[in-house]
XYZ file of N, CA and C in Angstrom:
867
model
N -8.829 38.117 -14.589
C -7.793 37.071 -13.620
C -8.423 36.059 -13.820
N -10.590 36.280 -13.571
C -10.702 35.596 -13.637
C -11.117 34.472 -14.740
N -10.353 34.266 -15.822
C -10.647 33.628 -16.699
C -9.035 33.403 -16.340
N -7.966 33.191 -15.857
C -6.758 33.075 -15.624
C -7.044 31.592 -14.022
N -7.489 32.401 -13.783
C -7.629 31.546 -12.297
C -8.798 30.216 -12.794
N -9.372 30.330 -13.822
C -10.564 29.484 -14.774
C -9.989 28.062 -15.175
N -9.052 29.183 -15.905
C -8.502 28.417 -17.087
C -7.364 27.330 -16.020
N -6.032 27.388 -15.082
C -5.862 27.259 -14.718
C -6.603 25.900 -13.842
N -7.447 26.319 -12.720
C -8.287 25.308 -12.192
C -8.643 23.958 -13.054
N -9.720 24.180 -14.354
C -9.757 23.015 -15.714
C -8.428 22.843 -15.662
N -7.538 23.223 -15.890
C -5.979 21.971 -16.624
C -5.454 21.270 -15.066
N -5.598 22.185 -14.082
C -5.421 21.315 -12.598
C -6.297 19.975 -12.806
N -7.246 20.469 -13.499
C -9.445 19.116 -12.514
C -8.317 17.742 -14.191
N -8.653 18.635 -15.091
C -7.876 18.112 -16.240
C -6.991 16.927 -15.765
N -5.651 17.483 -15.545
C -4.345 16.895 -14.795
C -4.918 15.222 -14.539
N -5.337 15.990 -12.359
C -5.924 15.522 -11.919
C -6.802 14.039 -12.678
N -6.999 13.970 -13.684
C -7.964 13.088 -13.969
C -7.583 12.494 -14.603
N -6.390 12.626 -14.886
C -5.416 11.176 -15.955
C -4.980 11.031 -15.124
N -4.486 11.067 -14.103
C -3.412 10.721 -13.239
C -4.059 9.270 -12.680
N -5.632 9.567 -12.117
C -6.160 8.851 -11.601
C -6.712 7.401 -12.696
N -7.331 7.858 -14.214
C -6.997 6.903 -14.723
C -5.997 5.732 -14.927
N -4.559 6.714 -15.288
C -2.908 6.223 -15.407
C -4.011 4.703 -14.266
N -3.623 5.284 -12.365
C -4.026 4.101 -12.443
C -4.459 3.012 -11.796
N -6.255 3.351 -12.665
C -7.771 2.652 -12.693
C -7.315 1.316 -13.226
N -5.998 2.255 -14.517
C -5.920 1.022 -15.690
C -4.416 -0.085 -15.524
N -3.272 0.678 -15.132
C -2.756 -0.224 -15.333
C -2.180 -0.922 -13.027
N -3.424 -0.203 -12.595
C -2.685 -1.124 -11.172
C -3.591 -2.459 -10.682
N -2.746 -3.416 -10.475
C -3.341 -4.402 -9.783
C -4.069 -4.789 -8.489
N -3.952 -3.719 -7.804
C -4.797 -3.007 -7.645
C -6.849 -2.890 -6.694
N -7.231 -3.541 -6.518
C -8.755 -2.835 -6.634
C -9.283 -1.772 -5.628
N -9.302 -1.349 -7.779
C -9.555 0.570 -7.034
C -10.745 0.789 -7.351
N -11.335 1.987 -6.657
C -13.239 3.060 -6.475
C -12.342 4.047 -6.972
N -13.269 4.759 -7.469
C -12.976 6.357 -7.749
C -14.173 7.165 -6.929
N -14.254 8.109 -6.708
C -15.246 8.187 -5.668
C -15.101 10.276 -5.802
N -15.815 10.895 -5.895
C -16.514 11.721 -6.417
C -15.954 12.693 -4.685
N -16.127 13.761 -3.917
C -15.677 14.361 -2.787
C -17.015 14.253 -1.657
N -17.865 13.654 -2.620
C -19.546 14.390 -1.803
C -20.061 12.000 -1.454
N -18.707 10.922 -2.109
C -18.820 9.689 -1.586
C -19.284 8.643 -2.239
N -19.530 9.674 -4.065
C -20.200 9.119 -5.172
C -19.929 8.503 -5.517
N -19.367 7.247 -6.001
C -18.911 6.304 -7.235
C -19.761 6.313 -8.159
N -17.849 7.010 -8.455
C -17.783 7.277 -9.962
C -17.583 5.748 -11.352
N -16.550 5.368 -10.931
C -16.113 4.420 -11.961
C -14.983 3.556 -10.263
N -14.899 2.001 -10.963
C -14.258 1.221 -10.324
C -12.879 0.748 -11.692
N -11.920 -0.096 -10.995
C -10.993 -0.547 -12.533
C -11.876 -2.546 -11.728
N -10.975 -3.053 -13.295
C -11.077 -5.188 -12.906
C -10.623 -5.659 -11.738
N -9.653 -4.605 -10.523
C -9.793 -6.145 -10.499
C -10.484 -5.686 -8.592
N -10.954 -4.206 -8.927
C -12.024 -4.008 -7.854
C -13.077 -5.238 -7.054
N -13.969 -5.690 -8.839
C -14.975 -6.163 -9.125
C -14.436 -8.007 -8.197
N -13.486 -8.054 -8.458
C -12.606 -9.650 -7.688
C -13.171 -9.368 -6.942
N -13.151 -8.477 -5.541
C -13.608 -8.743 -4.348
C -14.590 -7.883 -4.031
N -15.411 -6.969 -5.499
C -17.287 -7.067 -5.095
C -17.401 -7.499 -6.169
N -18.191 -8.351 -6.710
C -18.583 -8.662 -7.820
C -19.151 -7.813 -8.411
N -20.537 -7.581 -8.235
C -21.427 -6.605 -9.054
C -20.900 -5.633 -8.551
N -20.027 -4.668 -8.516
C -20.114 -3.633 -7.991
C -20.192 -2.544 -8.874
N -20.526 -2.587 -10.427
C -20.871 -2.175 -11.246
C -22.027 -1.139 -11.246
N -22.830 -2.594 -10.233
C -23.945 -2.220 -10.167
C -24.547 -0.445 -9.404
N -22.938 -0.071 -8.260
C -23.629 1.249 -7.164
C -22.819 1.882 -7.845
N -22.377 2.045 -9.247
C -22.017 3.727 -9.709
C -23.543 4.806 -9.619
N -22.666 6.093 -9.166
C -23.956 7.027 -9.318
C -24.448 6.670 -7.933
N -24.422 5.688 -6.224
C -24.147 5.815 -5.365
C -22.925 6.393 -4.413
N -23.673 6.653 -3.625
C -22.845 6.544 -2.192
C -21.688 5.877 -2.365
N -21.391 5.838 -0.775
C -20.181 4.823 -0.803
C -21.144 3.752 -0.057
N -21.460 4.357 1.257
C -22.178 3.690 2.414
C -23.085 2.807 1.756
N -24.098 2.486 0.062
C -24.914 1.292 0.039
C -24.007 0.505 -0.431
N -21.844 -0.163 -0.783
C -22.281 -0.851 -0.460
C -22.159 -1.847 0.989
N -22.405 -1.698 1.987
C -21.782 -1.898 3.487
C -23.224 -2.360 3.324
N -23.875 -3.648 3.975
C -25.117 -4.253 4.246
C -25.665 -3.413 5.540
N -24.339 -2.850 6.325
C -25.122 -1.810 7.662
C -26.108 -0.607 6.941
N -25.933 0.000 5.453
C -26.163 0.879 5.589
C -25.846 2.574 6.489
N -24.610 2.211 6.796
C -24.727 3.197 8.462
C -23.930 4.520 6.953
N -24.538 5.478 6.958
C -23.689 6.807 6.345
C -22.945 6.755 6.391
N -24.125 7.749 7.757
C -22.162 8.552 8.927
C -20.772 7.865 9.078
N -21.512 6.732 9.459
C -19.797 6.306 9.538
C -18.654 6.574 8.240
N -20.085 6.279 6.995
C -18.478 6.196 6.053
C -18.467 7.209 4.995
N -20.230 8.439 5.404
C -19.396 9.855 4.817
C -18.049 10.486 6.393
N -18.054 9.690 6.795
C -17.125 10.701 8.000
C -15.372 9.966 7.354
N -15.369 9.320 6.244
C -14.487 8.402 6.148
C -13.600 9.561 4.448
N -15.130 8.881 3.692
C -15.087 10.883 3.133
C -14.657 11.934 3.017
N -15.257 12.101 4.368
C -14.365 13.729 4.669
C -13.224 13.531 5.373
N -12.035 12.287 5.043
C -10.712 12.043 5.500
C -10.743 12.631 7.346
N -11.766 11.929 7.825
C -11.095 12.352 9.643
C -11.188 10.469 9.424
N -11.002 10.323 9.248
C -10.642 7.660 8.970
C -10.167 7.833 8.655
N -8.409 7.246 8.555
C -8.157 6.511 7.097
C -8.555 5.136 6.660
N -9.135 4.915 7.068
C -9.728 3.397 7.202
C -11.162 3.184 7.164
N -11.793 2.990 6.522
C -13.500 2.334 6.902
C -13.226 0.421 5.708
N -14.511 -0.032 7.032
C -14.530 -1.381 7.230
C -15.858 -1.676 6.663
N -15.946 -1.592 6.012
C -17.471 -2.907 5.403
C -17.852 -4.013 5.599
N -18.571 -4.603 5.876
C -20.219 -5.909 5.411
C -21.045 -5.651 4.212
N -19.457 -6.320 3.353
C -20.419 -6.120 1.734
C -21.390 -7.767 1.790
N -22.556 -7.354 1.285
C -22.990 -8.734 0.959
C -23.960 -8.802 -0.601
N -23.511 -9.985 -1.183
C -23.867 -9.980 -2.873
C -24.808 -10.077 -2.662
N -25.573 -9.348 -3.774
C -27.049 -9.311 -3.689
C -27.237 -10.315 -4.807
N -27.070 -11.257 -5.295
C -27.784 -12.003 -5.654
C -27.053 -13.279 -4.391
N -26.740 -13.581 -2.998
C -26.616 -13.959 -1.751
C -26.427 -13.562 -1.084
N -27.694 -12.646 -0.154
C -27.368 -11.680 0.710
C -27.579 -12.807 2.619
N -27.167 -14.065 1.686
C -27.087 -14.673 3.285
C -25.802 -13.960 3.500
N -25.028 -14.077 2.270
C -23.433 -14.560 2.838
C -21.948 -12.766 3.152
N -21.869 -12.300 3.320
C -21.512 -11.392 3.302
C -19.684 -11.506 4.206
N -19.133 -10.697 3.756
C -17.615 -10.650 3.661
C -16.643 -9.009 4.235
N -16.065 -8.938 5.067
C -15.326 -7.428 5.673
C -14.603 -6.628 4.654
N -14.457 -5.999 4.307
C -14.329 -5.507 3.174
C -13.067 -4.254 3.629
N -11.748 -3.927 3.487
C -10.905 -3.412 4.231
C -11.235 -2.008 3.480
N -11.251 -0.391 3.023
C -11.320 0.632 2.271
C -10.416 1.354 2.875
N -9.264 1.657 1.603
C -8.168 2.097 2.409
C -8.767 3.487 1.227
N -7.656 4.839 1.986
C -7.837 6.067 0.752
C -6.310 6.133 0.266
N -6.266 6.166 -1.030
C -4.749 5.803 -1.228
C -4.265 7.400 -2.471
N -5.355 7.885 -2.858
C -5.180 8.742 -3.569
C -5.797 9.870 -3.214
N -5.656 10.921 -3.207
C -6.790 12.744 -3.436
C -6.553 13.180 -3.862
N -7.302 14.027 -4.225
C -7.227 15.569 -4.828
C -8.194 16.491 -4.937
N -8.560 17.612 -4.532
C -8.682 18.760 -4.703
C -10.085 17.594 -5.225
N -11.045 16.917 -6.597
C -11.846 16.289 -6.911
C -12.336 14.930 -6.911
N -11.250 14.611 -6.651
C -12.280 13.336 -6.357
C -10.691 12.495 -5.614
N -11.661 10.871 -5.041
C -10.818 9.924 -4.199
C -10.424 8.815 -5.296
N -8.926 8.317 -4.332
C -9.264 7.002 -5.062
C -8.890 6.295 -3.458
N -10.052 4.727 -3.574
C -9.939 3.969 -3.106
C -9.581 2.368 -3.090
N -8.931 1.938 -2.030
C -8.090 0.191 -2.591
C -9.462 -0.144 -2.140
N -9.523 -1.747 -2.150
C -10.140 -2.382 -1.393
C -9.883 -3.313 -1.099
N -9.658 -4.641 0.329
C -9.421 -5.441 0.493
C -9.555 -6.284 1.399
N -9.305 -7.490 1.548
C -9.738 -8.657 3.029
C -9.465 -9.418 2.816
N -10.203 -9.910 3.910
C -9.084 -10.856 4.389
C -9.296 -11.920 4.971
N -9.746 -12.588 3.273
C -9.816 -13.667 3.309
C -8.955 -14.773 3.498
N -8.252 -15.996 3.136
C -7.234 -16.841 4.202
C -6.620 -17.118 1.790
N -5.490 -16.277 2.113
C -4.638 -16.951 0.349
C -3.093 -17.055 0.766
N -2.464 -17.709 -0.662
C -1.310 -17.230 -0.108
C -0.516 -15.876 0.560
N -0.997 -15.138 -0.091
C -1.157 -14.124 0.733
C -0.603 -13.883 2.490
N -1.759 -14.323 2.761
C -1.264 -14.064 4.822
C -0.724 -15.774 4.979
N -0.198 -17.580 4.042
C -0.466 -18.132 4.689
C 1.194 -17.950 5.643
N 2.038 -17.476 5.862
C 2.555 -17.515 6.666
C 3.303 -17.314 7.923
N 2.516 -17.305 8.277
C 2.661 -17.244 10.227
C 4.150 -17.119 10.730
N 3.528 -15.938 11.665
C 4.472 -15.097 11.845
C 4.919 -15.107 12.946
N 5.739 -16.216 13.942
C 5.494 -16.740 15.894
C 6.593 -16.049 16.190
N 7.605 -15.879 15.928
C 8.730 -15.238 16.119
C 8.548 -13.554 15.920
N 9.399 -13.164 16.701
C 10.312 -11.945 16.012
C 8.593 -10.840 16.397
N 7.816 -11.422 17.743
C 6.032 -10.720 17.087
C 7.277 -8.774 17.867
N 8.017 -8.633 18.745
C 8.603 -7.391 19.008
C 9.023 -7.037 17.371
N 9.545 -7.292 16.751
C 9.882 -6.410 15.690
C 8.822 -6.578 13.491
N 8.211 -7.981 14.203
C 6.914 -8.107 12.857
C 5.683 -7.699 13.593
N 4.859 -7.164 13.299
C 3.877 -6.198 13.176
C 2.134 -6.772 12.802
N 1.101 -6.477 13.482
C 0.779 -6.982 12.684
C -0.325 -5.066 11.708
N -1.411 -4.714 11.083
C -0.683 -3.021 10.387
C -1.963 -1.958 12.060
N -2.344 -2.628 12.692
C -2.790 -1.912 13.276
C -1.490 -1.367 14.717
N -1.001 -2.212 14.905
C 0.459 -2.572 15.272
C 1.539 -1.571 14.987
N 1.820 -1.526 13.969
C 2.385 -0.744 13.234
C 2.211 0.804 12.610
N 1.067 1.118 12.116
C 0.852 2.947 12.312
C 0.156 2.879 13.410
N -0.622 2.212 14.736
C -0.244 2.829 15.704
C 1.492 3.848 16.267
N 2.765 2.418 16.166
C 4.100 3.106 16.137
C 4.042 4.007 15.256
N 3.818 3.733 13.734
C 4.284 5.954 13.556
C 3.522 6.761 13.891
N 2.220 6.298 14.076
C 1.635 7.871 13.891
C 2.558 8.192 15.930
N 3.091 7.329 17.000
C 4.174 7.730 17.804
C 4.478 8.326 17.308
N 5.412 7.637 16.081
C 7.061 8.396 15.512
C 5.986 10.159 15.127
N 5.057 10.345 15.120
C 5.382 11.556 14.022
C 4.575 11.639 15.206
N 3.954 11.878 16.436
C 3.714 12.609 17.103
C 5.205 13.430 18.903
N 6.285 12.721 18.209
C 7.447 12.396 19.241
C 8.176 13.379 17.763
N 7.548 13.624 16.869
C 8.108 14.199 15.925
C 10.108 13.991 16.197
N 9.838 12.483 15.988
C 10.992 12.014 14.793
C 11.083 11.635 14.136
N 12.585 11.220 13.439
C 13.210 10.755 11.832
C 12.834 9.170 11.545
N 11.813 9.182 10.766
C 12.526 7.309 10.175
C 11.724 7.400 8.629
N 12.655 6.655 7.995
C 12.722 5.558 7.346
C 11.134 4.605 6.990
N 10.478 5.032 5.375
C 10.227 3.470 5.588
C 9.667 2.917 4.095
N 10.116 1.697 3.998
C 10.640 0.805 2.945
C 9.742 -0.103 2.834
N 9.530 0.098 1.707
C 8.452 -1.242 0.580
C 9.071 -2.420 -0.041
N 8.821 -3.007 0.448
C 9.819 -4.380 -0.609
C 9.024 -4.769 -0.577
N 10.016 -5.940 -1.942
C 8.892 -6.569 -2.954
C 9.800 -8.296 -3.015
N 9.257 -9.377 -2.757
C 10.315 -10.282 -3.801
C 8.971 -10.062 -4.679
N 10.164 -9.834 -6.370
C 9.365 -9.907 -7.545
C 9.696 -11.231 -8.103
N 7.728 -11.584 -8.100
C 7.651 -13.085 -9.687
C 7.512 -14.109 -8.225
N 7.009 -13.604 -7.179
C 7.418 -14.262 -5.318
C 6.610 -16.137 -5.859
N 4.658 -16.051 -6.636
C 4.277 -16.843 -6.872
C 4.739 -17.899 -7.792
N 5.369 -16.939 -8.748
C 6.058 -18.163 -9.494
C 7.271 -19.198 -8.581
N 8.327 -17.903 -8.100
C 9.472 -18.895 -7.614
C 8.919 -19.833 -6.516
N 7.061 -19.729 -5.934
C 6.431 -20.590 -4.535
C 5.676 -21.769 -5.917
N 5.630 -21.627 -6.945
C 4.905 -22.275 -7.631
C 6.454 -23.605 -8.289
N 7.149 -23.290 -8.499
C 8.750 -23.933 -9.270
C 9.717 -24.297 -7.757
N 9.498 -23.292 -6.715
C 10.437 -24.354 -5.839
C 9.210 -24.916 -3.992
N 8.014 -24.477 -4.410
C 6.642 -25.194 -3.408
C 6.975 -24.745 -2.596
N 6.091 -24.503 -1.440
C 4.904 -24.240 -0.254
C 6.499 -24.053 0.847
N 7.133 -25.484 0.952
C 7.951 -25.302 2.120
C 9.447 -23.993 1.873
N 9.833 -24.293 0.216
C 11.028 -23.243 0.489
C 10.408 -21.701 0.076
N 9.005 -21.815 -0.260
C 8.423 -20.349 -0.315
C 8.438 -19.378 1.067
N 7.768 -20.794 1.929
C 8.244 -19.878 3.223
C 9.456 -20.449 4.123
N 10.751 -20.421 3.675
C 11.405 -20.481 3.845
C 12.492 -19.100 3.482
N 11.882 -18.800 2.563
C 12.534 -17.712 1.842
C 11.906 -16.974 2.096
N 10.428 -16.419 2.982
C 10.387 -14.792 3.546
C 11.016 -14.637 5.144
N 11.189 -16.124 5.183
C 11.808 -16.051 6.854
C 13.140 -15.327 6.835
N 13.923 -15.779 5.373
C 15.812 -15.222 5.576
C 15.208 -13.521 5.192
N 14.527 -12.887 4.214
C 14.418 -11.737 4.094
C 13.716 -11.338 5.090
N 12.048 -12.073 6.118
C 12.178 -11.315 6.849
C 13.375 -11.021 8.316
N 15.017 -11.883 8.311
C 15.802 -11.976 8.872
C 16.361 -10.962 8.763
N 16.613 -11.000 7.630
C 17.860 -9.441 6.965
C 17.073 -9.006 7.836
N 15.781 -7.693 6.757
C 15.246 -6.744 7.213
C 15.216 -6.928 9.008
N 14.473 -7.445 9.544
C 15.618 -7.267 10.942
C 16.467 -6.425 11.362
N 17.349 -6.759 10.673
C 18.667 -6.248 10.412
C 19.411 -5.298 9.117
N 18.557 -4.403 9.298
C 18.599 -3.472 8.396
C 19.492 -2.258 8.786
N 18.285 -2.042 10.172
C 19.248 -0.739 11.267
C 20.386 -1.387 12.259
N 21.117 -0.871 13.250
C 21.592 -1.472 14.651
C 20.950 -0.991 15.250
N 19.504 -0.153 15.118
C 18.858 0.311 15.636
C 17.628 -0.248 15.687
N 16.218 -0.223 17.489
C 15.562 -1.683 15.745
C 14.475 -0.982 15.508
N 13.897 -1.695 15.118
C 13.434 -1.864 13.572
C 11.437 -1.466 13.600
N 10.929 -1.717 12.374
C 9.794 -2.074 13.058
C 9.289 -2.780 10.842
N 8.563 -4.053 11.636
C 8.308 -4.387 9.841
C 6.711 -5.069 9.258
N 5.442 -4.709 8.864
C 4.665 -5.034 8.647
C 4.754 -5.763 7.868
N 4.706 -7.881 7.761
C 4.271 -7.970 7.048
C 2.868 -8.049 5.738
N 3.246 -7.149 4.487
C 2.083 -6.827 4.363
C 0.825 -8.003 3.570
N 1.754 -9.052 2.702
C 1.480 -9.707 2.037
C 2.130 -10.656 2.079
N 2.793 -11.603 1.823
C 3.395 -13.088 0.596
C 4.386 -12.169 0.449
N 4.493 -11.921 -0.160
C 5.479 -11.397 -0.959
C 5.989 -9.862 -0.070
N 5.782 -9.485 0.149
C 5.731 -7.705 1.179
C 5.689 -7.059 1.903
N 7.361 -6.349 1.790
C 7.394 -6.010 3.647
C 6.735 -4.695 3.757
N 6.718 -3.443 5.403
C 7.230 -2.045 4.511
C 7.873 -2.598 6.546
N 9.175 -1.353 6.389
C 10.000 -1.643 7.363
C 9.810 0.344 7.443
N 9.672 -0.015 8.787
C 9.816 1.226 9.755
C 11.764 1.417 10.375
N 12.646 2.768 10.131
C 13.761 2.158 10.209
C 13.881 3.758 10.070
N 14.166 4.311 12.695
C 14.033 4.692 13.141
C 15.436 5.533 13.098
N 15.306 7.333 12.907
C 16.806 7.966 12.597
C 17.410 8.075 11.200
N 16.240 8.316 11.108
C 17.045 8.200 9.507
C 16.506 9.698 9.514
N 17.567 10.254 8.522
C 17.574 11.291 8.034
C 17.655 12.032 6.690
N 18.415 11.241 6.024
C 18.901 11.249 4.667
C 18.366 9.992 3.293
N 18.510 10.249 2.066
C 18.621 9.403 1.252
C 19.698 8.226 1.893
N 21.406 8.796 1.720
C 22.548 8.655 1.975
C 22.492 7.336 3.069
N 21.759 7.879 4.626
C 21.802 6.667 4.965
C 20.722 5.407 4.941
N 19.980 5.323 4.520
C 19.219 4.907 4.080
C 19.312 3.652 2.874
N 20.244 4.117 2.153
C 20.757 3.387 1.186
C 21.752 3.503 1.781
N 22.212 3.298 2.014
C 23.648 2.661 2.813
C 23.337 1.206 3.961
N 21.808 1.726 4.794
C 21.545 0.801 5.572
C 20.993 -0.697 4.394
N 20.322 -0.760 3.962
C 19.618 -1.372 2.717
C 20.956 -2.120 1.545
N 21.739 -1.607 1.616
C 22.671 -2.015 0.846
C 23.659 -3.074 1.541
N 24.324 -2.230 2.599
C 24.296 -3.731 3.971
C 23.841 -4.754 3.711
N 21.815 -4.792 4.400
C 21.441 -5.231 4.630
C 21.052 -6.516 3.251
N 21.141 -6.014 2.161
C 21.254 -7.109 0.750
C 22.482 -7.854 0.379
N 23.870 -7.271 0.629
C 24.900 -7.845 0.980
C 25.016 -9.390 2.001
N 23.855 -9.370 3.289
C 23.791 -10.141 4.248
C 23.565 -10.815 3.378
N 21.409 -10.281 3.097
C 20.723 -11.641 1.430
C 21.563 -12.395 1.818
N 22.657 -11.378 0.172
C 23.048 -12.178 -1.006
C 23.880 -14.081 0.020
N 24.560 -13.211 0.612
C 25.186 -15.175 1.455
C 24.726 -15.370 2.415
N 24.076 -15.206 2.701
C 23.146 -16.598 3.471
C 22.140 -17.016 2.067
N 21.582 -16.903 1.395
C 20.794 -17.133 0.394
C 21.667 -18.631 -0.382
N 20.303 -19.640 -0.375
C 20.648 -20.290 -1.003
C 20.889 -21.047 -2.042
N 21.894 -21.473 -3.267
C 22.614 -21.257 -4.648
C 20.841 -21.649 -5.552
N 19.738 -22.876 -4.449
C 18.496 -22.793 -5.833
C 17.503 -21.588 -5.405
N 17.757 -20.319 -5.036
C 17.102 -19.190 -4.882
C 17.836 -18.890 -5.877
N 19.009 -18.666 -5.721
C 19.457 -17.673 -6.808
C 19.135 -18.080 -8.071
N 19.578 -19.455 -8.530
C 19.188 -20.480 -9.481
C 17.958 -19.357 -10.089
N 17.443 -19.958 -8.937
C 15.261 -19.417 -9.312
C 15.475 -18.081 -10.215
N 16.508 -17.293 -9.768
C 16.498 -15.700 -10.159
C 15.769 -14.872 -9.125
N 16.074 -15.016 -7.971
C 15.360 -15.004 -6.868
C 15.514 -12.647 -6.628
N 14.947 -12.481 -6.334
C 15.547 -10.746 -6.571
C 13.898 -9.076 -5.984
N 14.454 -8.978 -4.999
C 13.665 -8.045 -4.227
C 14.236 -6.386 -4.689
N 13.231 -5.555 -4.941
C 13.172 -4.518 -5.554
C 11.822 -3.903 -4.870
N 12.184 -1.987 -4.392
C 11.240 -1.907 -3.276
C 11.314 0.316 -4.071
N 10.280 1.069 -3.030
C 10.663 2.018 -3.018
C 10.850 2.190 -1.549
N 11.419 3.897 -1.956
C 11.282 4.523 0.305
C 10.391 5.844 -0.120
N 10.604 6.267 1.435
C 10.442 7.411 1.536
C 10.659 7.972 2.943
N 11.155 9.039 3.048
C 11.789 9.597 4.528
C 10.349 10.970 5.661
N 10.626 10.463 6.818
C 9.936 11.014 7.465
C 10.072 12.129 7.783
N 10.367 13.500 8.055
C 9.171 14.272 7.447
C 9.008 14.803 6.618
N 10.743 14.489 6.115
C 10.673 14.705 4.922
C 10.048 15.149 3.132
N 9.084 14.302 3.346
C 8.527 14.004 2.206
C 7.033 14.188 2.360
N 6.964 15.365 3.858
C 5.595 15.991 3.707
C 4.382 15.475 3.741
N 4.538 14.141 4.145
C 3.205 12.963 4.065
C 3.335 12.006 5.583
N 2.274 11.984 6.238
C 2.656 10.908 7.322
C 2.001 9.530 6.539
N 3.221 9.505 8.231
C 3.390 7.891 7.634
C 2.014 6.731 6.702
N 1.052 6.386 7.713
C 0.204 5.993 6.621
C -0.076 6.430 5.429
N 0.378 7.735 4.884
C 0.307 8.765 3.334
C 0.867 7.832 2.409
N 2.217 7.769 3.582
C 3.115 7.702 2.493
C 3.638 5.998 1.743
N 2.990 5.548 2.931
C 2.750 3.399 3.126
C 1.289 4.010 1.614
N 0.600 4.093 1.553
C -0.116 4.167 0.446
C -0.020 4.745 -0.476
N 0.928 5.906 -1.065
C 1.504 5.696 -2.456
C 2.893 5.062 -2.413
N 3.976 4.459 -1.589
C 4.822 3.446 -1.537
C 3.772 2.277 -1.847
N 3.264 1.668 -1.598
C 2.955 0.227 -2.539
C 2.218 0.845 -4.243
N 1.074 1.850 -4.226
C 0.948 1.666 -5.313
C 2.228 2.336 -6.269
N 2.520 3.159 -5.899
C 4.206 2.866 -6.677
C 4.800 1.700 -7.512
N 4.886 0.314 -6.121
C 5.352 -0.482 -6.712
C 4.368 -1.205 -7.662
N 3.245 -0.974 -7.343
C 1.951 -1.621 -7.798
C 2.738 -1.495 -9.721
N 1.895 0.312 -9.841
C 2.509 0.553 -10.883
C 3.104 0.912 -11.874
N 4.607 1.188 -10.720
C 5.677 0.967 -11.167
C 6.064 2.810 -11.635
N 5.262 3.914 -11.858
C 5.911 5.043 -12.377
C 6.284 5.576 -10.967
N 7.229 5.445 -9.859
C 6.942 5.780 -9.108
C 8.963 7.254 -9.161
N 9.499 6.757 -10.329
C 10.184 7.464 -10.492
C 9.938 8.270 -11.142
N 8.638 9.115 -11.385
C 8.541 10.162 -11.448
C 8.430 11.236 -10.459
N 8.573 11.248 -9.702
C 8.449 11.554 -8.407
C 9.722 11.224 -7.092
N 10.109 12.177 -6.572
C 11.142 12.143 -5.785
C 11.034 11.844 -4.919
N 10.387 11.157 -3.828
C 10.281 11.086 -2.423
C 9.548 9.338 -2.862
N 9.574 8.773 -4.561
C 9.754 8.137 -4.690
C 10.854 7.445 -5.690
N 12.159 6.836 -4.387
C 13.119 6.539 -5.320
C 13.818 4.824 -5.060
N 13.727 4.355 -6.697
C 13.336 2.819 -6.676
C 14.626 2.638 -6.495
N 14.615 1.764 -5.899
C 15.854 0.431 -5.533
C 15.858 -0.866 -5.979
N 16.579 -1.341 -6.653
C 16.141 -2.366 -7.345
C 17.090 -3.162 -6.712
N 17.066 -4.648 -5.865
C 18.305 -5.425 -5.757
C 18.015 -6.931 -5.988
N 19.269 -6.576 -6.220
C 19.723 -7.763 -7.750
C 20.243 -8.648 -6.330
């Protein structure tokens, strides 16, 4: 009996390792793998764009990435007592310069964790300021606070992650003004995706996360999304259709998918990044032409 249990554990360990390896290789997000003690095991190439000398921190505790070296805070994150960790990273080649790096847990199994790194530097991904509809379009803190309240009140909702395919190419082709206008059109349509109030997180220039309340089934959210996409096709100027603008997305349901809102958003984003969601029921791919 012990041999069977041991073999089962080894199989699960190998399977989990393969999943992490696929993510590290295929994802365009900056990912770092740590063990359950917080020791950095490895990272992918995009991680070096956030922390250039990250390879120097392999086999060291996550806390070493922080210029403050506050291990208690980092260990609290490793122990899953918080969903995000903010550190001040200082490049070893220039210790006078540091920047804030946000670390989010995007995958966790019985053996290791995958963490996503991101910074708040200004780029095309956050250059579109959302001055209108502030009650609908929220920042990350308010958006996740809204999800937490909905979960606490045991409310049903759907989360939809939507991307504009090849947005950077479209932005370069048509120009920044037309790119900005396209963002506003997509936001307008997403705002009206339901008769009930929605919340929208503008995650980056070409990515949006929408919380649609009172959704209990796949058919309900698909009906709402199809109506929204029909509306977008009606108001989209011909120059955008000529540029072959396409939206694509995935969605999940709470509580049906047995993940809290924050975890569901992380999983959906990973699915969008490496497009493996069709293998899992909670990631029902939706191609919007």
